[in-house]
CSV table of C-alpha atoms in Angstrom, one decimal:
chain,number,residue,atom,x,y,z
P,1,MET,CA,65.0,-58.8,266.5
P,2,THR,CA,66.6,-58.7,263.0
P,3,SER,CA,65.3,-57.6,259.6
P,4,LEU,CA,64.3,-61.2,259.2
P,5,GLY,CA,61.9,-60.9,262.3
P,6,ARG,CA,61.8,-63.0,265.4
P,7,VAL,CA,60.7,-66.4,263.8
P,8,LEU,CA,62.4,-68.1,260.9
P,9,ALA,CA,61.0,-71.1,259.1
P,10,VAL,CA,63.4,-73.3,257.1
P,11,VAL,CA,62.4,-76.0,254.6
P,12,PRO,CA,65.2,-78.3,253.6
P,13,ALA,CA,64.5,-79.7,250.1
P,14,ARG,CA,67.2,-81.7,248.3
P,15,ALA,CA,67.0,-82.4,244.6
P,16,GLY,CA,68.1,-86.0,244.9
P,17,SER,CA,65.8,-88.7,246.2
P,18,LYS,CA,66.2,-92.5,245.6
P,19,GLY,CA,62.8,-93.7,246.9
P,20,VAL,CA,60.7,-91.1,245.0
P,21,PRO,CA,62.7,-89.4,242.2
P,22,GLY,CA,62.1,-85.6,242.3
P,23,LYS,CA,60.2,-86.1,245.5
P,24,ASN,CA,60.1,-82.5,246.7
P,25,LEU,CA,58.5,-81.4,243.4
P,26,ARG,CA,55.9,-84.2,243.4
P,27,THR,CA,52.4,-83.0,244.0
P,28,VAL,CA,49.6,-83.7,246.5
P,29,ASP,CA,46.2,-82.3,245.5
P,30,GLY,CA,47.9,-80.4,242.7
P,31,ARG,CA,50.5,-78.6,244.8
P,32,SER,CA,54.1,-79.6,245.1
P,33,LEU,CA,55.4,-80.8,248.5
P,34,VAL,CA,57.9,-77.9,248.8
P,35,ALA,CA,55.1,-75.4,247.9
P,36,ARG,CA,52.8,-77.0,250.5
P,37,ALA,CA,55.4,-76.6,253.2
P,38,VAL,CA,56.0,-73.0,252.3
P,39,ASP,CA,52.2,-72.4,252.3
P,40,ALA,CA,51.9,-73.8,255.8
P,41,ALA,CA,54.8,-71.6,257.1
P,42,LEU,CA,53.3,-68.5,255.5
P,43,ALA,CA,49.9,-69.3,257.0
P,44,THR,CA,51.4,-69.4,260.5
P,45,PRO,CA,50.9,-66.0,262.0
P,46,ALA,CA,54.1,-66.0,264.1
P,47,VAL,CA,56.4,-66.9,261.2
P,48,ASP,CA,58.2,-63.8,259.8
P,49,THR,CA,60.5,-65.3,257.2
P,50,VAL,CA,60.5,-68.5,255.2
P,51,VAL,CA,63.6,-70.0,253.6
P,52,VAL,CA,64.0,-73.1,251.4
P,53,THR,CA,67.5,-74.6,251.4
P,54,THR,CA,68.1,-76.6,248.2
P,55,ASP,CA,70.7,-77.8,245.7
P,56,GLY,CA,68.1,-77.9,242.9
P,57,ALA,CA,67.3,-75.0,240.5
P,58,ALA,CA,63.8,-76.3,239.8
P,59,ILE,CA,63.0,-76.5,243.5
P,60,ALA,CA,64.5,-73.0,244.1
P,61,ALA,CA,62.2,-71.6,241.4
P,62,GLU,CA,59.2,-73.4,242.9
P,63,ALA,CA,60.1,-72.1,246.4
P,64,ARG,CA,60.4,-68.5,245.2
P,65,ALA,CA,57.1,-68.8,243.3
P,66,ALA,CA,55.4,-69.9,246.6
P,67,GLY,CA,56.8,-66.9,248.4
P,68,ALA,CA,60.0,-68.2,250.1
P,69,LEU,CA,63.6,-67.0,250.1
P,70,VAL,CA,66.2,-69.5,248.9
P,71,VAL,CA,69.6,-70.4,250.3
P,72,GLU,CA,71.7,-72.5,248.0
P,73,ARG,CA,72.8,-75.7,249.7
P,74,PRO,CA,76.5,-76.8,249.1
P,75,GLU,CA,76.9,-80.1,247.4
P,76,ALA,CA,78.6,-81.6,250.5
P,77,LEU,CA,75.3,-80.9,252.5
P,78,ALA,CA,73.1,-82.3,249.8
P,79,VAL,CA,74.2,-86.0,249.9
P,80,ASP,CA,72.2,-88.8,251.4
P,81,THR,CA,74.4,-88.9,254.5
P,82,ALA,CA,74.1,-85.2,255.3
P,83,SER,CA,71.8,-84.5,258.2
P,84,SER,CA,68.9,-82.0,258.3
P,85,GLU,CA,70.7,-80.3,261.1
P,86,SER,CA,73.7,-79.6,258.9
P,87,ALA,CA,71.5,-77.8,256.4
P,88,LEU,CA,69.8,-75.8,259.1
P,89,LEU,CA,73.1,-74.7,260.6
P,90,HIS,CA,74.3,-73.7,257.1
P,91,VAL,CA,71.2,-71.5,256.6
P,92,LEU,CA,71.7,-69.8,259.9
P,93,ASP,CA,75.4,-69.1,259.2
P,94,GLU,CA,74.5,-67.7,255.8
P,95,LEU,CA,71.8,-65.4,257.1
P,96,GLU,CA,74.0,-64.2,260.0
P,97,ARG,CA,76.7,-63.4,257.5
P,98,GLU,CA,74.3,-61.4,255.4
P,99,HIS,CA,72.1,-59.8,258.1
P,100,GLY,CA,74.5,-59.7,261.1
P,101,SER,CA,72.2,-61.8,263.3
P,102,VAL,CA,69.5,-64.4,263.1
P,103,PRO,CA,65.9,-64.8,264.4
P,104,GLU,CA,65.5,-66.1,268.0
P,105,VAL,CA,63.2,-69.0,267.0
P,106,LEU,CA,63.8,-71.5,264.3
P,107,VAL,CA,61.0,-73.6,262.7
P,108,PHE,CA,62.2,-76.7,260.9
P,109,LEU,CA,59.6,-77.9,258.4
P,110,GLN,CA,59.8,-81.2,256.5
P,111,ALA,CA,58.5,-80.9,252.9
P,112,THR,CA,57.8,-84.6,253.0
P,113,SER,CA,55.0,-84.1,255.5
P,114,PRO,CA,52.2,-82.7,253.2
P,115,PHE,CA,49.7,-82.0,255.9
P,116,GLN,CA,51.3,-79.3,258.0
P,117,GLU,CA,48.8,-77.5,260.3
P,118,PRO,CA,49.6,-73.8,260.8
P,119,ALA,CA,47.7,-73.9,264.1
P,120,ALA,CA,49.9,-76.6,265.5
P,121,ILE,CA,53.1,-74.8,264.3
P,122,GLN,CA,51.8,-71.6,265.9
P,123,GLU,CA,51.3,-73.4,269.2
P,124,ALA,CA,54.8,-74.8,269.1
P,125,VAL,CA,56.3,-71.4,268.3
P,126,GLU,CA,54.4,-69.8,271.2
P,127,ARG,CA,55.8,-72.3,273.7
P,128,VAL,CA,59.3,-71.6,272.5
P,129,ARG,CA,58.9,-67.9,272.2
P,130,THR,CA,57.5,-67.5,275.7
P,131,GLY,CA,60.3,-69.6,277.2
P,132,ALA,CA,58.0,-72.5,278.2
P,133,ALA,CA,60.1,-74.9,276.1
P,134,ASP,CA,63.4,-75.0,274.2
P,135,SER,CA,62.3,-77.5,271.6
P,136,VAL,CA,58.8,-78.6,270.5
P,137,PHE,CA,58.0,-81.2,267.9
P,138,ALA,CA,55.0,-82.7,266.2
P,139,ALA,CA,53.8,-86.1,267.4
P,140,ALA,CA,50.8,-88.4,266.8
P,141,PRO,CA,49.2,-90.4,269.6
P,142,SER,CA,49.5,-94.2,269.5
P,143,HIS,CA,48.0,-97.1,271.4
P,144,ALA,CA,49.9,-99.7,269.4
P,145,PHE,CA,51.4,-102.8,271.0
P,146,LEU,CA,55.0,-102.8,269.8
P,147,TRP,CA,57.3,-105.8,269.3
P,148,ARG,CA,60.8,-106.4,268.2
P,149,VAL,CA,62.6,-109.6,267.0
P,150,ASP,CA,65.6,-110.7,269.1
P,151,ALA,CA,68.8,-112.4,267.8
P,152,GLU,CA,67.1,-115.8,267.8
P,153,GLY,CA,64.1,-114.7,265.8
P,154,ARG,CA,61.7,-114.6,268.8
P,155,ALA,CA,59.1,-111.8,269.1
P,156,VAL,CA,59.7,-109.7,272.3
P,157,ALA,CA,57.2,-107.2,273.7
P,158,VAL,CA,58.6,-103.7,273.8
P,159,ASN,CA,56.1,-101.3,275.4
P,160,HIS,CA,53.7,-103.7,277.2
P,161,ASP,CA,53.5,-106.9,279.2
P,162,ALA,CA,52.6,-109.6,276.7
P,163,ALA,CA,50.6,-111.5,279.3
P,164,VAL,CA,48.3,-108.5,279.9
P,165,ARG,CA,46.0,-107.1,277.2
P,166,PRO,CA,44.4,-103.9,278.6
P,167,ARG,CA,41.6,-102.2,276.7
P,168,ARG,CA,42.6,-99.2,274.5
P,169,GLN,CA,40.7,-96.8,276.8
P,170,ASP,CA,42.7,-98.1,279.8
P,171,ARG,CA,46.1,-97.4,278.3
P,172,ALA,CA,47.7,-94.0,278.4
P,173,PRO,CA,48.7,-93.1,274.8
P,174,GLU,CA,52.3,-93.0,273.7
P,175,PHE,CA,53.4,-90.6,271.0
P,176,ARG,CA,55.1,-91.1,267.7
P,177,GLU,CA,57.3,-88.4,266.3
P,178,THR,CA,55.9,-87.5,262.9
P,179,GLY,CA,58.9,-85.4,261.6
P,180,ALA,CA,56.5,-82.8,260.3
P,181,PHE,CA,58.0,-79.9,262.2
P,182,THR,CA,60.3,-79.0,265.1
P,183,VAL,CA,60.4,-75.5,266.6
P,184,MET,CA,63.6,-74.6,268.5
P,185,ARG,CA,65.3,-71.7,270.3
P,186,THR,CA,67.9,-70.8,267.7
P,187,ALA,CA,70.7,-70.1,270.2
P,188,GLY,CA,70.2,-73.5,271.8
P,189,PHE,CA,70.1,-75.3,268.5
P,190,ARG,CA,73.4,-73.7,267.4
P,191,THR,CA,75.0,-74.7,270.7
P,192,HIS,CA,73.8,-78.3,270.8
P,193,ARG,CA,73.7,-78.8,267.0
P,194,HIS,CA,70.7,-81.1,267.4
P,195,ARG,CA,67.0,-80.5,267.4
P,196,PHE,CA,66.2,-82.0,270.8
P,197,PHE,CA,67.8,-80.1,273.7
P,198,GLY,CA,66.9,-78.4,277.0
P,199,ARG,CA,63.2,-78.7,277.9
P,200,THR,CA,61.6,-80.7,275.0
P,201,GLU,CA,57.9,-80.9,274.5
P,202,LEU,CA,55.5,-82.1,271.9
P,203,VAL,CA,52.4,-80.8,270.1
P,204,VAL,CA,49.8,-83.5,269.3
P,205,VAL,CA,48.7,-83.7,265.7
P,206,GLU,CA,46.1,-86.0,264.1
P,207,ALA,CA,47.4,-89.5,263.5
P,208,THR,CA,45.5,-89.7,260.2
P,209,THR,CA,47.4,-86.8,258.7
P,210,ALA,CA,50.9,-87.9,260.0
P,211,ILE,CA,52.0,-89.1,256.6
P,212,ASP,CA,55.7,-89.0,255.6
P,213,ILE,CA,56.4,-89.4,251.9
P,214,ASP,CA,58.9,-92.2,251.5
P,215,ASP,CA,57.6,-94.1,248.4
P,216,GLU,CA,55.0,-93.9,245.7
P,217,SER,CA,52.3,-95.5,247.8
P,218,ASP,CA,52.7,-92.7,250.4
P,219,LEU,CA,52.0,-90.1,247.6
P,220,SER,CA,48.9,-92.0,246.5
P,221,LEU,CA,47.7,-92.2,250.1
P,222,ALA,CA,48.3,-88.5,250.7
P,223,ASP,CA,46.6,-87.4,247.5
P,224,ALA,CA,43.5,-89.5,248.4
P,225,LEU,CA,43.5,-88.1,251.9
P,226,ALA,CA,43.8,-84.5,250.5
P,227,ARG,CA,40.7,-85.1,248.3
P,228,THR,CA,38.8,-86.6,251.2
P,229,ARG,CA,39.6,-83.6,253.5
P,230,LEU,CA,38.6,-81.2,250.8
P,231,ALA,CA,35.3,-83.0,250.2
P,232,ALA,CA,34.7,-82.9,254.0
P,233,ARG,CA,35.3,-79.2,254.1
P,234,ASP,CA,33.0,-78.5,251.2
P,235,ALA,CA,30.3,-80.6,252.8
P,236,LEU,CA,30.7,-78.7,256.1
P,237,ALA,CA,30.5,-75.4,254.2
P,238,ARG,CA,27.3,-76.4,252.5
P,239,THR,CA,25.8,-77.5,255.7
P,240,ARG,CA,26.6,-74.2,257.4
P,241,SER,CA,25.2,-72.3,254.4
P,242,ALA,CA,22.0,-74.3,254.5
P,243,THR,CA,21.7,-73.6,258.2
P,244,ARG,CA,22.0,-69.9,257.7
P,245,ASP,CA,19.5,-69.9,254.9
P,246,ALA,CA,17.0,-71.7,257.1
P,247,GLU,CA,17.2,-69.2,260.0
P,248,PRO,CA,14.2,-66.9,260.3
P,249,THR,CA,14.6,-63.5,258.8
P,250,ASP,CA,11.7,-61.6,260.4
P,251,ALA,CA,13.5,-61.1,263.7
P,252,PRO,CA,13.6,-57.4,264.8
P,253,ILE,CA,16.8,-55.6,263.8
P,254,ALA,CA,18.5,-53.8,266.6
P,255,ALA,CA,18.6,-50.0,266.2
P,256,ARG,CA,22.0,-48.7,265.0
P,257,PRO,CA,23.5,-46.1,267.3
P,258,THR,CA,23.5,-42.7,265.7
P,259,THR,CA,25.8,-39.7,266.2
P,260,PRO,CA,24.9,-36.0,266.0
P,261,SER,CA,25.1,-34.5,262.5
P,262,GLY,CA,28.5,-33.3,261.5
P,263,THR,CA,30.4,-35.4,264.1
P,264,HIS,CA,32.4,-38.6,263.8
P,265,GLN,CA,32.1,-41.7,266.0
P,266,THR,CA,35.4,-43.1,267.2
P,267,LEU,CA,35.7,-46.8,267.8
P,268,GLN,CA,37.9,-47.9,270.7
P,269,HIS,CA,39.9,-51.1,269.9
P,270,GLN,CA,40.8,-53.2,272.9
P,271,PRO,CA,44.6,-54.0,273.0
């Protein structure tokens, strides 16, 4: 273990974006994408340290305000052709130079996925931390019939027999990588320099929340979904409150255990 803890979360957030200018600072439900990613990491119990790697001063300020550390990304690693892996490896090198070592588990979070679920991230971390897997990523179930177009323009079935149309319930689901997060054993990632290595597993996330922000329409969809989810949570809270208020209040109250005067009662906490 290092001073950074056992689990490090890294959020790559470039300043440049062609599809959506200033994308990582754009908001969903009033919160910027980079801040939402930091929030999700901080809300994951197993995560000890959160770092945002960026080449943008405004993004760095937003990341710090949200509670993350910042590693300045070199210009060569902030161009369109630079991979996310290169940014992650740079962060690990910088942290090792400063702290002497790095955490054993790396959580790669995409700011462009605005609905990160801490419970799903936690599950992935536990699988890697316990040695059950080397790499675990977020995936959404899919029953879609996929096609491709060949060189002559004909539609060709990809994941099914075009002559057979089974019912949805008769088909085993396939899984679509969402890009939301990947959790990896740090040493393995540094050796392979790629996020998928060794025993790779997936954590299933809700397909309805598997949105990746690529254009303005994605932002509009995510904002609408966020408002719908908030309204649903509020409605559930009101229902639970009304249920509690409707419960009878004349039930007998169990006697509270007492201790002799002048003594203290010690509560034993189970490990």
